[in-house]
XYZ file of C-alpha atoms in Angstrom:
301
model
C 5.641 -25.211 -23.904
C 9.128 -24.194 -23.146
C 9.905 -22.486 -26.167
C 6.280 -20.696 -26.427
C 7.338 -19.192 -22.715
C 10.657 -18.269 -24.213
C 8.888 -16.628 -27.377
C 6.848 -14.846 -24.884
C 9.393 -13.832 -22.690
C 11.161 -12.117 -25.011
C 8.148 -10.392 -26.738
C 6.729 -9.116 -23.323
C 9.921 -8.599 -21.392
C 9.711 -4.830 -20.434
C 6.366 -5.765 -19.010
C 7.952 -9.107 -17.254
C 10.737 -6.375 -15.606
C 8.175 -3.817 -14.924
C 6.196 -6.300 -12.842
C 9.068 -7.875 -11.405
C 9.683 -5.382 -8.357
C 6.019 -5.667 -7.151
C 6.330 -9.456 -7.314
C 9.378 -9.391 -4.739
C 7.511 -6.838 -2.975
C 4.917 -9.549 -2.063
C 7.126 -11.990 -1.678
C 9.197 -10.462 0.554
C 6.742 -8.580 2.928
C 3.576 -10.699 2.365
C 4.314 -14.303 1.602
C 7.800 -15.364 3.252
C 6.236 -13.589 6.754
C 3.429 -15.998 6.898
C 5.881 -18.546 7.720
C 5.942 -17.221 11.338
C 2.311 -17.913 11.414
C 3.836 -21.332 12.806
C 4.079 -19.563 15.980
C 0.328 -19.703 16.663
C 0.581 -23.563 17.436
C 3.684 -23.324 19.962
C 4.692 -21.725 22.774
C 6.924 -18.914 21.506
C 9.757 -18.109 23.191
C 12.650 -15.521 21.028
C 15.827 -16.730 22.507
C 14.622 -20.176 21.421
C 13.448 -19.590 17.746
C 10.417 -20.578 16.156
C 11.238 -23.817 15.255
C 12.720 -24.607 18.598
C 9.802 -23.207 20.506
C 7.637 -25.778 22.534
C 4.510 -27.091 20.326
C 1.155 -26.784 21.858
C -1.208 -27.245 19.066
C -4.282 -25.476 19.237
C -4.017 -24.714 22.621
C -4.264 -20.818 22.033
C -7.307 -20.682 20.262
C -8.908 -22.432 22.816
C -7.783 -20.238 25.386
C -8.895 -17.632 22.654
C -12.675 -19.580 21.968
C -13.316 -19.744 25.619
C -11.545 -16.260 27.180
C -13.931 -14.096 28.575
C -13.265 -11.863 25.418
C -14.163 -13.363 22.866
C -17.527 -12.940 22.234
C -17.005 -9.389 23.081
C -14.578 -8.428 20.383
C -16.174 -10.533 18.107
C -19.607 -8.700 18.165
C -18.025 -5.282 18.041
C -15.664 -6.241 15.279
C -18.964 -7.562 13.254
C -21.102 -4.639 14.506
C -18.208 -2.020 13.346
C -17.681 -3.707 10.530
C -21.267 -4.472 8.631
C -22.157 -0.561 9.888
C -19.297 0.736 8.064
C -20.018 -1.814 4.936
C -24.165 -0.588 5.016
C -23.583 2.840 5.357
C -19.929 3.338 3.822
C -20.019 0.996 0.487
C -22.604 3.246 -1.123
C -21.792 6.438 -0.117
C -19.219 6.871 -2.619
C -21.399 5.613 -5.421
C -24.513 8.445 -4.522
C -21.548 11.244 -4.435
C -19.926 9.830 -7.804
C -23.956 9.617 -8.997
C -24.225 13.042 -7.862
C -21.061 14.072 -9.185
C -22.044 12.550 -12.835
C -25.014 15.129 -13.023
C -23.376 18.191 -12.217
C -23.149 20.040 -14.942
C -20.671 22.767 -14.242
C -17.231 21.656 -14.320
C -15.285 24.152 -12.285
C -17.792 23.599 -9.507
C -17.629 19.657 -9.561
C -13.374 19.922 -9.569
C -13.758 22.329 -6.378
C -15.959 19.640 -4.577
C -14.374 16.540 -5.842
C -11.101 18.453 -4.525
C -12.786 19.169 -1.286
C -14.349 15.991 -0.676
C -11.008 13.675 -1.976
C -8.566 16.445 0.728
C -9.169 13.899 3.717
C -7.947 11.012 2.352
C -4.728 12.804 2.647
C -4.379 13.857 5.938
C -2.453 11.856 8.204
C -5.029 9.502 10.528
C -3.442 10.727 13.964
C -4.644 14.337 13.077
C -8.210 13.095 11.786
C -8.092 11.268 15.318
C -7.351 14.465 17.023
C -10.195 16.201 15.017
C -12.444 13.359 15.696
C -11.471 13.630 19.293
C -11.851 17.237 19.255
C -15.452 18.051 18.084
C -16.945 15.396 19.382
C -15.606 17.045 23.342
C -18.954 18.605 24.767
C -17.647 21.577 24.002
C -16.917 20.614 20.492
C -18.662 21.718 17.360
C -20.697 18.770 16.985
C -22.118 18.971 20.222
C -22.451 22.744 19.858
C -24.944 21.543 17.168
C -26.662 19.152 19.236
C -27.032 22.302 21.529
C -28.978 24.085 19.060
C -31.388 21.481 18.829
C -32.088 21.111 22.886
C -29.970 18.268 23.060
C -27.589 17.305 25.907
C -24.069 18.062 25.222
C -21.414 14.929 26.306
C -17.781 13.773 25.711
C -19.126 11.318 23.224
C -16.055 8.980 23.274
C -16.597 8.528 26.899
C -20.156 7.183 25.968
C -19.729 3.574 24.626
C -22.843 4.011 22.206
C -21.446 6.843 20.757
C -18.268 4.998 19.570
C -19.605 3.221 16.705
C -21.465 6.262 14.928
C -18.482 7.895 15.681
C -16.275 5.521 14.205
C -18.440 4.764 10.784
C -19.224 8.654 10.179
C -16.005 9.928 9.934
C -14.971 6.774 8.332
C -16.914 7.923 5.481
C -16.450 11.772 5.374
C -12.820 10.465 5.240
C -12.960 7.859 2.347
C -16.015 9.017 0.180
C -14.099 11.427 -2.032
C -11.448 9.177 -2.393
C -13.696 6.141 -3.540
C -15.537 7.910 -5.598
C -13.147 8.280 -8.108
C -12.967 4.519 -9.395
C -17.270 4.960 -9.781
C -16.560 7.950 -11.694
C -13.893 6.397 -13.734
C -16.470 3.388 -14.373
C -19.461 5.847 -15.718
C -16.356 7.366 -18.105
C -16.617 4.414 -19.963
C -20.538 4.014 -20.429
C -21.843 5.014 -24.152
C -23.208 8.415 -24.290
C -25.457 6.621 -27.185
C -27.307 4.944 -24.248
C -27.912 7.999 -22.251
C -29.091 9.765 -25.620
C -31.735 6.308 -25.970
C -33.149 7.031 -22.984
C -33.885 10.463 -23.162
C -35.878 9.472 -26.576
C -37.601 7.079 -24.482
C -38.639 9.903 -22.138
C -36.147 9.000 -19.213
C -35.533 11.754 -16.882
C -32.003 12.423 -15.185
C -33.145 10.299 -12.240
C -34.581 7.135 -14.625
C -31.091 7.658 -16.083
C -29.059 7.431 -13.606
C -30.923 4.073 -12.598
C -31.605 2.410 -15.876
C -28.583 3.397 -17.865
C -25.648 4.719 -15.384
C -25.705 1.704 -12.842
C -26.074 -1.290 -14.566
C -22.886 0.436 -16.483
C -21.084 0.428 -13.217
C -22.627 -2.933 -11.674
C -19.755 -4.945 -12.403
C -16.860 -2.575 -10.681
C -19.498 -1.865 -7.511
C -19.867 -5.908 -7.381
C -15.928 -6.374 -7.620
C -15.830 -3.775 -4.818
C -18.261 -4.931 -3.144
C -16.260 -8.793 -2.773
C -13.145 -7.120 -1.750
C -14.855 -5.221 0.975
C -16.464 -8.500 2.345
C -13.556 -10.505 2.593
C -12.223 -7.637 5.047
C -15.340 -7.523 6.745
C -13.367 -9.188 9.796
C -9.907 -6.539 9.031
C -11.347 -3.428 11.048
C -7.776 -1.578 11.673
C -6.468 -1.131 14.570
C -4.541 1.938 13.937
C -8.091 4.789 14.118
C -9.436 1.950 17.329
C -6.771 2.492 19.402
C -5.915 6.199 18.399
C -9.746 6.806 19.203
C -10.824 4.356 22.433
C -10.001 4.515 25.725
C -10.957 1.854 28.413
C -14.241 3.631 29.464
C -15.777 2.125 25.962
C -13.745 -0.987 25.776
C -17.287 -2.774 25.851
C -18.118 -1.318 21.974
C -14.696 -0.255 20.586
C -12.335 -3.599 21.274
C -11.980 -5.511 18.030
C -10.167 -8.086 17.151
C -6.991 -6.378 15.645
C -6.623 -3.652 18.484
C -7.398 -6.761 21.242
C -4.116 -8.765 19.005
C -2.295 -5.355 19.038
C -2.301 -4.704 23.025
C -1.921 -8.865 23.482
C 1.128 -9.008 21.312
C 2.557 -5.763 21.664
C 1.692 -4.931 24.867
C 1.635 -7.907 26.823
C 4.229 -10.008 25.006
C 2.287 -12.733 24.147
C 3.126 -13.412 20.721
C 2.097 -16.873 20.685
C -1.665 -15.960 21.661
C -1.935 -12.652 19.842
C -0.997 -15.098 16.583
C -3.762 -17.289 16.829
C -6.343 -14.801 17.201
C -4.725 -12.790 14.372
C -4.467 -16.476 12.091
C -8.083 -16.984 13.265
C -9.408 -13.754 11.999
C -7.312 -14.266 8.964
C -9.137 -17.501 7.763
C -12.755 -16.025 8.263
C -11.905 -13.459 6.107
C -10.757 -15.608 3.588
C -13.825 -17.995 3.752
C -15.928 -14.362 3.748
C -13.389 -13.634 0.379
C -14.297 -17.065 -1.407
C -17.893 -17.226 -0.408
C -18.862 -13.907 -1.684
C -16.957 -14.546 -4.826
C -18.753 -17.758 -5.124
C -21.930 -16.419 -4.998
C -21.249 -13.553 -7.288
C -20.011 -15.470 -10.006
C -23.743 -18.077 -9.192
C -25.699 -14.685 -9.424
C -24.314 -12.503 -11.742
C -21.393 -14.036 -13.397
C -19.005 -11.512 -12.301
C -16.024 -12.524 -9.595
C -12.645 -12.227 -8.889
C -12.015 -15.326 -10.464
């Protein structure tokens, strides 16, 4: 075994030293800072240390299970989160569709350019824009105007917050994740597309019979990664966004562990509830892989 690793070492060994800086990447700023996940289970105090800290066992996610929180940040982080996977997941797959049957290619670049710009732009000023039109003076309630509607400061609203949050979620990201659906259909036989037509498919039957199963296995891979996240709703765009008039729709888990930690100093509490969120999305992670692989035979591993 030794010498067949040695053999291969020295076939593959650019590719061994190419890899090697993204290994100690994760190592370094992924895997070694878990160890101070130990801190969830004592009573963390800095001039102390970690290990010298008092131990209190689980005593901090009870405080967690039973705060007056809990069920409150829960529900909005599950609320945010399955609206943003049911109305963001397939939004870039109809543009890339829609993209894959234009049939002028300066006018797709200019759109696919237009649509991928956001992604780029820093998330404070997308807050600010957010925060900006949606003012009752803004433009989107000048629209609302049009149409006899009432115009309000719609982040002062708590029901507003979460089709706020979800819609320019996706005018952000759907030009950006289109472009691994488009580099999918790339790859799909033009033979296929050329069958179909013989069989009298139109571009719609296409696009349903031929370009999608093509793509099926990327949207399921996709579609397990964004599940065992389903819990990780950032708290950078929360906090840049809420305020404490819609606390009741916008606190989520990560922006309630950013203001206890960060804010209030308790690093001891703010680390269970991160560790607990942590291990539901990794049960969400396996389970969805789990049944992908029973359904369809395609999984992360």
């Amino acid at each position: 075994m030794s010498l067949h690793i040695r053999k291969d070492w020295i076939r593959n060994r650019a590719l061994y030293l190419l890899v090697l800086p993204v290994i100690i990447y994760y190592i370094m700023f992924h895997y070694a800072p878990m160890y101070g996940a130990i801190i969830a289970f004592k009573d963390y105090v800095p001039s102390r240390g970690i290990l010298d800290s008092e131990w209190v066992g689980l005593r901090h996610f009870k405080d967690f299970f039973y705060s007056f929180y809990f069920w409150r940040i829960l529900k909005n982080t599950v609320v945010i989160s399955l609206t943003s996977l049911l109305f963001g997941f397939p939004a870039p797959i109809i543009l890339a569709l829609m993209f894959n049957e234009v049939k002028s290619r300066y006018f797709s670049r200019v759109v696919q350019t237009i649509t991928y710009m956001p992604h780029f732009v820093s998330l404070v000023v997308v807050c600010g824009l957010i925060i900006d039109f949606t003012m009752d003076d803004g433009i989107i309630n000048s629209v609302v105007s049009l149409f006899g509607g009432t115009p309000v400061t719609m982040l002062n609203h708590p029901r507003f917050f979460v089709p706020v949050y979800v819609g320019s979620g996706i005018w952000q990201e759907v030009g950006w994740g289109s472009i691994i659906y488009l580099a999918a259909m790339s790859a799909i036989d033009p033979e296929q597309y050329e069958a179909a037509t013989i069989d009298g498919a139109g571009r719609f039957k296409q696009a349903i019979h031929v370009t999608l199963p093509g793509i099926a296995s990327t949207i399921v891979i996709l579609l397990i990664l964004k599940v065992g996240s389903l819990l990780g709703v950032g708290y950078e765009k929360i906090i840049l966004l809420y305020n404490p008039a819609i606390y009741e729709t916008a606190d989520v888990i990560s922006s309630y562990v950013y203001r206890k930690g960060l804010l209030d100093f308790s690093w001891s509490f703010s680390s269970a509830v991160g560790l607990f969120n942590s291990t539901i999305n990794f049960m969400l992670l396996v389970g969805a892989n789990w049944i992908s692989r029973k359904v369809n035979q395609t999984g992360l591993w």
